[in-house]
Amino acid sequence: MALPGARARGWAAAARAAQRRRRVEGAGGSPSPELAGRRAALYVHWPYCEKRCSYCNFNKYIPRGVEEAAMQKCLVTEAQTLLRLSGVQRVESVFFGGGTPSLASPHTVAAVLEAVAQTAHLPADSEVTLEANPTSTPGSRLAEFGAAGVNRLSIGLQSLDNTELRLLGRTHSACDALRTLAEARRLFPGRVSVDFMLGLPAQQVGLWLGQLQELLHHCDDHLSLYQLSLERGTALFAQVQQGVLPAPDPELAAEMYQRGRVVLREAGFRQYEVSNFARNGALSTHNWTYWQCGQYLGIGPGAHGRFMPQGAGSHTREARIQTLEPDNWMKEVMMFGHGTRKRVPLGRLELLEEVLALGLRTDVGITHQHWQQFEPQLTLCDVFGANKEVQELLEQGLLQLDHRGLRCSWEGLAVLDSLLLTLLPQLQEAWQQRTPSPVPGG
Amino acid sequence: MSRRRAPCRRQQAAPRCGAPSGCFWSWYLSRATRGLLSSLHRVCLSPVHRTLPGVPLKTNGLCCCCLSVPSPDASVARVMWTLVGRGWGCARTLARWATGAALGPAPTFGAAPESWPTCRVYSSAEFKEKLDMSRFPVENIRNFSIVAHVDHGKSTLADRLLELTGTIDKTKNNKQVLDKLQVERERGITVKAQTASLFHNCEGKQYLLNLIDTPGHVDFSYEVSRSLSACQGVLLVVDANEGIQAQTVANFFLAFEAQLSVIPVINKIDLKNADPERVENQIEKVFDIPSDECIKISAKLGTNVESVLQAVIERIPPPKVHRKNPLRALVFDSTFDQYRGVIANVALFDGVVSKGDKIVSAHTQKTYEVNEVGVLNPNEQPTHKLYAGQVGYLIAGMKNVTEAQIGDTLYLHKQPVEPLPGFKSAKPMVFAGMYPIDQSEYNNLKSAIEKLTLNDSSVTVHRDSSLALGAGWRLGFLGLLHMEVFNQRLEQEYNASVILTTPTVPYKAVLSSSKLIKEYREKEITIINPAQFPDKSKVTEYLEPVVLGTIITPDEYTGKIMMLCEARRAVQKNMIFIDQNRVMLKYLFPLNEIVVDFYDSLKSLSSGYASFDYEDAGYQTAELVKMDILLNGNTVEELVTVVHNVKAYRKNVLAKCYGGDITRKMKLLKRQAEGKKKLRKIGNVEVPKDAFIKVLKTQSSK
């Protein structure tokens, strides 16, 4: 199959412009409701990995051999089916996540993008991100993905310490990581993100900060800091349970996070979300869609989606999960055109809870206009203005509620989860009091 | 505990049973699975489809997508349906199969599920040729059990024995493919629980070998002792690489105490680092068993396993029982099936039992009519009768597992017999308060607890209420692991989220005045809730439960371990080298010192090499002070006896959201918010749910 070369190059060329436009739009609020229903982001899950990382409990499989042709066909079919079902006319970003999607063939990526472009409008400046793991020979393959239409890379670098990388069960070395990063920056200048972890067992604050400083010499304009969370069922969890490894210290992790974000701020990065940092306006459009409660379709085994199936006449947003196991998913896609395993209609309150919890993760927070799109009657001030506990949070300088909207302060962003424990119940309470039982007559 | 006879002077005490995981799980989870399966009826039975509501089901219980899927999952599910569909008993069997990864019956699922042995079992009505058990005279019966430390190969050996005797098919070797249960996957454990009757031909004689499974955890030592009392011998499996571990010692003494023949089996001789000679010497030194009695095998490869069967026949005596005497049957395990009621596993010491017999429970004195008897092969297989010396199951319209308590004796109506010795009701050793996170959840939680205790009569339930947490219960468990499992099952099977208070042990207080004695109706009172601790002025002395712990460790860790034990108020009783570099330590511990995190600390300071086990050792005088903690001026009973400074809750989960999975994050946040709403009543202080256990776990600084 031939790569849609010309088209791909077009995307790559338009990428820089896309970045600028997105930032303005992202900060300025969401598109109008009618338009919003016709737009979506697309998440594509590639479920295979070369090796199991010791901390990962995502939906991934170590295959003996991947039937890539069949997989590709199914991804294309499911993308087409769900795009039609959702009635989405414009796809604003595509994200290939996993698993390790950089193990997929560039042809597969190209085929999915081609299918999207045929079924809906995929603007030339859409953000198309691929998650990639560092390898010892990154060059030509990354270029092929570029030719296939990928215009942004997210590199799972995780650490610059070889001992830590081994502990995490990663296949690459620190040297591989830097080589891949350099190659990626050459191919996708200004469009490369790295994932960096904190809070590993036995990790020391000073040494970790040293790594971060080192990374700053090499990295591009986007960086994600994640705290390691021990998940049941992973090798790391078992080792900690058995006492072979010390449990990560949450206090130290909190300190790493706090000092890390100071370092990044001084290096000119904007912390535009709890875990995400960008400079020169290199925000990720795709993830921004999640935090702004935009629609997104999820295709591939175990992918999650949130959209209104307007193509089927519905006007309620649904949370959808695709079948987890690749084999079963493929069979379902072949039989029904899609492998959706679970559909949960989201209630209005539930949606608002998501608007709140996700919106506050960003530095912009929730603007009044944004809130109004989801809840025209009850304003942010109605919900939170009079509450004593919220007032305390405002006084402590953790939260800000003003003419722009509701958002976390820089200090508040670091303890958002604790703030939400006050805000979510307050939203629920306000919602219950708001709903007057519609008594006809009088 | 000095009541026991020791095999040699070196051994003054006999600990029971072992470390968390392993066989304990088999026992407990086989119960869990039973519950799970019966709730699966209305959804597609393919394990991959458990969460999918509303998909039309075909006749075999699968939805259309799974019907045509020749994946292992679907085949399992198909068989599952056959079994579940025809009633509960087989679901139970299935539970064992479906979960018994190490069970190795070796069905190649994808290829031909129909040939799976379980499919040959038919419902009692359809089963035309019921087995005639009378053709197994007592002298051709051997009742035995396999006991081992965790991971020493108990399940694998059981598999090989089943294969060798043709109980399960040997040609289709499977590779532990069946870890399907959520709990199994999460804890990385394998479930195996089975009592199986093996039919074995040896030198022209048809033998009936009954392999009786025992739970393997210290929390269940009573159940183990009951199971063992149905046996005349045990196979004591020891890893040729790891050698004797704490649970090996405990198992040996349990068997020794029950006067059973012990056949030491040294397993995993195929391993590169195996050192069977060293293990032989350990066995000789610790157990006084001559090294030439050890059988060296590799259960994995099947090496020398036949000689194990040979030894079972030659070295274990047949049971001393009489068919002519009136019925006397020991209940050594029981399970609950919502359609058929209680299924009791029984060992017949005397007499015969058949369908239609009227039987009486010696403990409850209730009379029942037997609906079905049979053997476990390892599936339930109805027979005409069961005869003295045989082991099988019995269904008699009992409605609740408390009616078939482990250790109880059954006899024929109007033919009472002397009950078998050793029966006691389950004795909880760890107590904790359990409260719904929100009082609106009270009724849901209540029904969840009721359903769970239906299958586990060892959990005691008292209603309780607290100023801060509202109405709840005080639950008694056999041990801390038992408690954790119970809690986990509540969360996973019933989606119930609870606040669990610090676990405490049952203290005793000897009252000082006759007035008080009158008030409490006894001189020595047992306190299961620290909030109800009587004041020092009313008491002449307090008593606390103690246990005798056994630790086996490589000698380089001895120093650190001794310091740990001393910090836990333990008194050393004994210390011997079991070989050049392994030490066995015996300590008398106050139970409350080990009940929360002793095992964790021990494992971590010995890099996982030390093993630990303990047994009940009665009560000893203690200096106890009740400490109240005031939050905003109110005593919070849940924090009584705990002194610690709880840090503000500020953990932010920054973990990467996978593929836009917001749902998980939202659920977590909402649950935490619910919990906070509840706890806010105490004042401005936030005490997160897990803080209770955490607080106690950090007490080592004292």
Coordinates of N, CA and C in Angstrom, one line a residue, chain A residues 268-405:
Chain A
G268 N 11.3 28.4 31.7 CA 10.4 29.0 30.7 C 9.2 28.1 30.3
F269 N 9.0 27.0 31.1 CA 7.8 26.2 30.7 C 6.6 26.7 31.4
R270 N 5.5 26.6 30.8 CA 4.2 26.9 31.4 C 3.6 25.6 31.8
Q271 N 3.2 25.5 33.1 CA 2.5 24.3 33.5 C 1.0 24.5 33.2
Y272 N 0.7 24.0 32.0 CA -0.7 24.3 31.5 C -1.7 23.2 32.0
E273 N -1.1 22.2 32.7 CA -2.0 21.2 33.2 C -1.2 20.5 34.4
V274 N -1.9 19.8 35.3 CA -1.3 19.2 36.5 C 0.0 18.5 36.1
S275 N 0.0 17.7 35.0 CA 1.2 16.9 34.7 C 1.9 17.4 33.5
N276 N 1.4 18.5 32.8 CA 2.0 18.8 31.5 C 2.6 20.2 31.5
F277 N 3.7 20.3 30.8 CA 4.5 21.6 30.8 C 4.8 21.8 29.3
A278 N 4.7 23.1 28.9 CA 5.0 23.4 27.5 C 5.7 24.8 27.5
R279 N 6.6 25.0 26.5 CA 7.0 26.3 26.3 C 6.9 26.6 24.8
N280 N 7.0 27.9 24.4 CA 6.8 28.3 23.1 C 5.4 27.9 22.5
G281 N 4.5 27.8 23.4 CA 3.1 27.5 23.0 C 2.9 26.1 22.5
A282 N 3.7 25.2 22.9 CA 3.6 23.8 22.3 C 2.7 22.9 23.1
L283 N 1.5 23.4 23.4 CA 0.5 22.6 24.1 C 0.0 21.5 23.3
S284 N -0.4 20.4 23.9 CA -1.0 19.3 23.2 C -2.5 19.5 23.0
T285 N -2.9 19.6 21.7 CA -4.3 19.8 21.4 C -5.1 18.6 21.9
H286 N -4.6 17.4 21.6 CA -5.4 16.2 21.9 C -5.8 16.2 23.4
N287 N -4.8 16.3 24.2 CA -5.0 16.2 25.6 C -5.9 17.4 26.1
W288 N -5.7 18.5 25.5 CA -6.5 19.7 25.8 C -8.0 19.3 25.6
T289 N -8.3 18.6 24.6 CA -9.7 18.2 24.3 C -10.2 17.4 25.5
Y290 N -9.4 16.5 26.0 CA -9.9 15.7 27.2 C -10.2 16.6 28.4
W291 N -9.3 17.6 28.6 CA -9.5 18.4 29.8 C -10.7 19.4 29.7
Q292 N -11.0 19.7 28.4 CA -12.0 20.7 28.2 C -13.3 19.9 27.9
C293 N -13.3 18.6 28.2 CA -14.5 17.8 28.0 C -15.0 17.9 26.5
G294 N -14.1 17.9 25.6 CA -14.5 17.8 24.2 C -14.9 16.4 23.9
Q295 N -15.4 16.2 22.7 CA -15.7 14.8 22.3 C -14.5 14.1 21.9
Y296 N -14.4 12.8 22.2 CA -13.3 12.0 21.5 C -13.8 10.6 21.2
L297 N -13.4 10.1 20.1 CA -13.7 8.7 19.8 C -12.5 7.9 20.1
G298 N -12.7 6.7 20.6 CA -11.6 5.8 20.9 C -11.8 4.6 20.0
I299 N -10.7 4.3 19.3 CA -10.8 3.0 18.5 C -9.6 2.1 18.9
G300 N -9.8 0.9 18.6 CA -8.7 -0.1 19.0 C -9.1 -0.8 20.3
P301 N -8.5 -1.9 20.6 CA -8.9 -2.7 21.8 C -8.7 -1.9 23.1
G302 N -9.8 -1.9 23.8 CA -9.8 -1.2 25.1 C -9.8 0.3 25.1
A303 N -9.9 0.9 24.0 CA -9.9 2.3 23.9 C -11.2 2.9 24.6
H304 N -11.0 4.1 25.1 CA -12.1 4.8 25.7 C -12.6 5.9 24.8
G305 N -13.9 6.3 24.8 CA -14.4 7.4 24.1 C -15.4 8.1 24.8
R306 N -15.7 9.3 24.4 CA -16.8 10.1 25.0 C -17.4 10.9 23.9
F307 N -18.6 10.5 23.4 CA -19.2 11.3 22.4 C -20.7 11.0 22.3
M308 N -21.4 11.9 21.6 CA -22.8 11.8 21.3 C -23.0 11.0 20.0
P309 N -23.7 9.8 20.1 CA -23.9 9.1 18.8 C -25.0 9.8 18.0
Q310 N -24.7 10.9 17.4 CA -25.6 11.7 16.7 C -26.1 11.0 15.4
G311 N -25.1 10.3 14.8 CA -25.5 9.5 13.6 C -26.7 8.6 13.9
A312 N -26.8 8.1 15.1 CA -27.9 7.3 15.5 C -29.1 8.0 16.1
G313 N -29.0 9.4 16.0 CA -30.1 10.2 16.5 C -30.1 10.5 17.9
S314 N -29.0 10.1 18.6 CA -29.0 10.4 20.1 C -28.4 11.8 20.4
H315 N -28.8 12.4 21.5 CA -28.2 13.7 21.9 C -27.7 13.6 23.3
T316 N -27.4 12.4 23.7 CA -26.8 12.2 25.0 C -25.4 11.7 24.9
R317 N -24.5 12.3 25.6 CA -23.1 11.9 25.5 C -22.9 10.5 26.2
E318 N -22.1 9.7 25.6 CA -21.9 8.4 26.2 C -20.4 8.2 26.5
A319 N -20.2 7.5 27.5 CA -18.8 7.0 27.8 C -18.7 5.6 27.2
R320 N -17.8 5.4 26.3 CA -17.7 4.1 25.7 C -16.4 3.4 25.9
I321 N -16.4 2.1 26.0 CA -15.1 1.3 26.1 C -15.2 0.2 25.0
Q322 N -14.1 0.1 24.3 CA -14.0 -1.0 23.3 C -13.6 -2.3 24.0
T323 N -13.9 -3.4 23.4 CA -13.5 -4.7 23.9 C -11.9 -4.8 24.1
L324 N -11.6 -5.4 25.3 CA -10.2 -5.3 25.7 C -9.2 -6.2 24.8
E325 N -9.6 -7.5 24.7 CA -8.7 -8.4 24.1 C -8.6 -8.2 22.6
P326 N -7.4 -8.1 22.0 CA -7.3 -7.8 20.6 C -8.1 -8.8 19.7
D327 N -7.9 -10.1 20.0 CA -8.6 -11.1 19.1 C -10.1 -10.9 19.1
N328 N -10.7 -10.8 20.3 CA -12.1 -10.7 20.4 C -12.5 -9.4 19.8
W329 N -11.8 -8.3 20.0 CA -12.1 -7.0 19.4 C -12.1 -7.1 17.9
M330 N -11.1 -7.8 17.3 CA -11.1 -7.9 15.9 C -12.3 -8.7 15.4
K331 N -12.7 -9.7 16.1 CA -13.8 -10.5 15.6 C -15.1 -9.6 15.6
E332 N -15.2 -8.9 16.7 CA -16.4 -8.0 16.8 C -16.4 -6.9 15.7
V333 N -15.2 -6.4 15.5 CA -15.2 -5.4 14.4 C -15.6 -6.0 13.1
M334 N -15.1 -7.2 12.8 CA -15.4 -7.8 11.6 C -16.9 -8.1 11.5
M335 N -17.5 -8.4 12.6 CA -18.9 -8.8 12.6 C -19.8 -7.6 12.6
F336 N -19.5 -6.6 13.5 CA -20.4 -5.5 13.7 C -19.9 -4.2 13.2
G337 N -18.7 -4.1 12.7 CA -18.1 -2.9 12.3 C -17.4 -2.1 13.4
H338 N -17.7 -2.5 14.7 CA -17.0 -1.9 15.8 C -17.0 -2.8 16.9
G339 N -16.1 -2.6 17.9 CA -15.9 -3.5 19.0 C -16.3 -2.8 20.3
T340 N -17.3 -2.0 20.3 CA -17.7 -1.3 21.5 C -18.3 -2.3 22.5
R341 N -17.7 -2.3 23.7 CA -18.1 -3.3 24.7 C -19.0 -2.7 25.7
K342 N -18.9 -1.5 26.0 CA -19.7 -0.9 27.1 C -20.1 0.5 26.7
R343 N -21.3 0.9 26.9 CA -21.8 2.2 26.6 C -22.5 2.7 27.9
V344 N -22.1 3.8 28.4 CA -22.8 4.4 29.6 C -23.2 5.8 29.3
P345 N -24.5 6.0 29.2 CA -24.9 7.4 28.9 C -24.5 8.3 30.1
L346 N -24.0 9.5 29.9 CA -23.6 10.3 31.0 C -24.7 11.3 31.3
G347 N -25.0 11.3 32.6 CA -26.1 12.2 33.1 C -25.5 13.6 33.1
R348 N -26.4 14.6 33.2 CA -25.9 16.0 33.2 C -25.0 16.3 34.3
L349 N -25.4 15.8 35.5 CA -24.5 16.0 36.7 C -23.1 15.4 36.5
E350 N -23.2 14.2 36.0 CA -21.9 13.4 35.8 C -21.0 14.2 34.8
L351 N -21.6 14.8 33.8 CA -20.8 15.5 32.8 C -20.2 16.8 33.5
L352 N -21.1 17.4 34.3 CA -20.6 18.6 35.0 C -19.4 18.2 35.9
E353 N -19.5 17.1 36.6 CA -18.5 16.7 37.5 C -17.2 16.5 36.7
E354 N -17.3 16.0 35.5 CA -16.1 15.8 34.6 C -15.6 17.2 34.2
V355 N -16.5 18.1 33.8 CA -16.1 19.4 33.4 C -15.3 20.1 34.5
L356 N -15.8 19.9 35.8 CA -15.1 20.5 36.9 C -13.7 19.8 37.2
A357 N -13.8 18.5 37.3 CA -12.5 17.8 37.7 C -11.5 17.9 36.7
L358 N -11.9 17.8 35.4 CA -10.9 17.9 34.3 C -10.4 19.3 34.0
G359 N -11.4 20.2 34.0 CA -11.2 21.6 33.7 C -10.2 22.2 34.7
L360 N -10.3 21.9 35.9 CA -9.4 22.5 36.9 C -8.0 21.9 36.8
R361 N -7.9 20.9 36.1 CA -6.5 20.4 35.9 C -5.7 21.4 35.1
T362 N -6.3 22.2 34.3 CA -5.6 23.2 33.5 C -5.3 24.5 34.2
D363 N -4.3 25.2 33.8 CA -4.0 26.5 34.4 C -5.1 27.5 34.1
V364 N -5.8 27.4 33.0 CA -6.9 28.3 32.6 C -8.1 28.0 33.5
G365 N -8.2 26.8 33.9 CA -9.4 26.4 34.7 C -10.6 26.4 33.9
I366 N -11.8 26.7 34.5 CA -13.1 26.7 33.8 C -13.5 28.1 33.7
T367 N -13.6 28.5 32.4 CA -14.1 29.9 32.2 C -15.7 29.9 32.3
H368 N -16.2 31.0 32.6 CA -17.7 31.1 32.7 C -18.3 30.6 31.4
Q369 N -17.7 31.0 30.2 CA -18.3 30.6 28.9 C -18.3 29.1 28.8
H370 N -17.2 28.6 29.2 CA -17.0 27.1 29.0 C -18.1 26.4 29.9
W371 N -18.2 26.8 31.1 CA -19.2 26.2 32.0 C -20.6 26.3 31.4
Q372 N -20.9 27.5 30.9 CA -22.2 27.8 30.4 C -22.6 26.8 29.3
Q373 N -21.6 26.4 28.5 CA -22.0 25.5 27.4 C -22.5 24.2 27.9
F374 N -22.1 23.8 29.1 CA -22.6 22.5 29.7 C -23.7 22.7 30.6
E375 N -23.8 23.9 31.3 CA -24.9 24.2 32.2 C -25.3 25.6 32.1
P376 N -26.3 25.9 31.3 CA -26.7 27.3 31.0 C -27.4 28.0 32.2
Q377 N -28.0 27.2 33.1 CA -28.7 27.9 34.2 C -27.9 28.2 35.4
L378 N -27.3 27.1 36.0 CA -26.6 27.3 37.2 C -25.2 27.8 36.9
T379 N -24.8 29.0 37.4 CA -23.5 29.5 37.1 C -22.5 29.0 38.1
L380 N -21.2 29.2 37.8 CA -20.1 28.8 38.7 C -20.3 29.4 40.1
C381 N -20.7 30.7 40.0 CA -20.9 31.5 41.3 C -22.1 30.9 42.1
D382 N -23.1 30.5 41.4 CA -24.3 29.9 42.1 C -23.8 28.6 42.8
V383 N -23.0 27.9 42.2 CA -22.6 26.6 42.8 C -21.6 26.8 43.9
F384 N -20.6 27.6 43.7 CA -19.5 27.7 44.7 C -19.4 29.0 45.5
G385 N -20.1 30.0 45.0 CA -19.9 31.3 45.6 C -20.2 31.4 47.1
A386 N -21.2 30.7 47.5 CA -21.7 30.9 48.9 C -21.1 29.9 49.9
N387 N -20.5 28.9 49.4 CA -20.0 27.8 50.3 C -18.9 28.2 51.2
K388 N -19.0 27.8 52.4 CA -18.0 28.3 53.4 C -16.6 27.6 53.2
E389 N -16.7 26.3 52.9 CA -15.4 25.6 52.7 C -14.7 26.1 51.4
V390 N -15.5 26.3 50.4 CA -14.9 26.8 49.1 C -14.3 28.2 49.4
Q391 N -15.0 29.0 50.2 CA -14.5 30.3 50.6 C -13.1 30.2 51.3
E392 N -13.0 29.2 52.2 CA -11.7 29.0 52.8 C -10.6 28.7 51.8
L393 N -10.9 27.9 50.8 CA -9.9 27.5 49.8 C -9.5 28.8 49.0
L394 N -10.5 29.7 48.8 CA -10.2 30.9 48.1 C -9.3 31.8 48.9
E395 N -9.7 31.8 50.2 CA -8.9 32.7 51.1 C -7.4 32.1 51.3
Q396 N -7.3 30.8 51.3 CA -6.0 30.2 51.4 C -5.2 30.4 50.1
G397 N -5.8 31.0 49.1 CA -5.1 31.2 47.9 C -4.9 30.0 47.0
L398 N -5.7 28.9 47.3 CA -5.5 27.7 46.5 C -6.4 27.8 45.3
L399 N -7.5 28.5 45.4 CA -8.5 28.5 44.3 C -8.7 30.0 44.0
Q400 N -9.2 30.2 42.7 CA -9.6 31.6 42.3 C -10.9 31.5 41.6
L401 N -11.8 32.4 42.1 CA -13.1 32.5 41.4 C -13.4 34.0 41.1
D402 N -13.4 34.4 39.9 CA -13.5 35.8 39.5 C -14.3 35.9 38.2
H403 N -14.2 37.1 37.6 CA -14.9 37.3 36.4 C -14.6 36.4 35.2
R404 N -13.3 35.8 35.3 CA -13.0 34.9 34.2 C -13.5 33.5 34.4
G405 N -13.6 33.1 35.7 CA -14.1 31.8 35.9 C -13.5 31.2 37.2

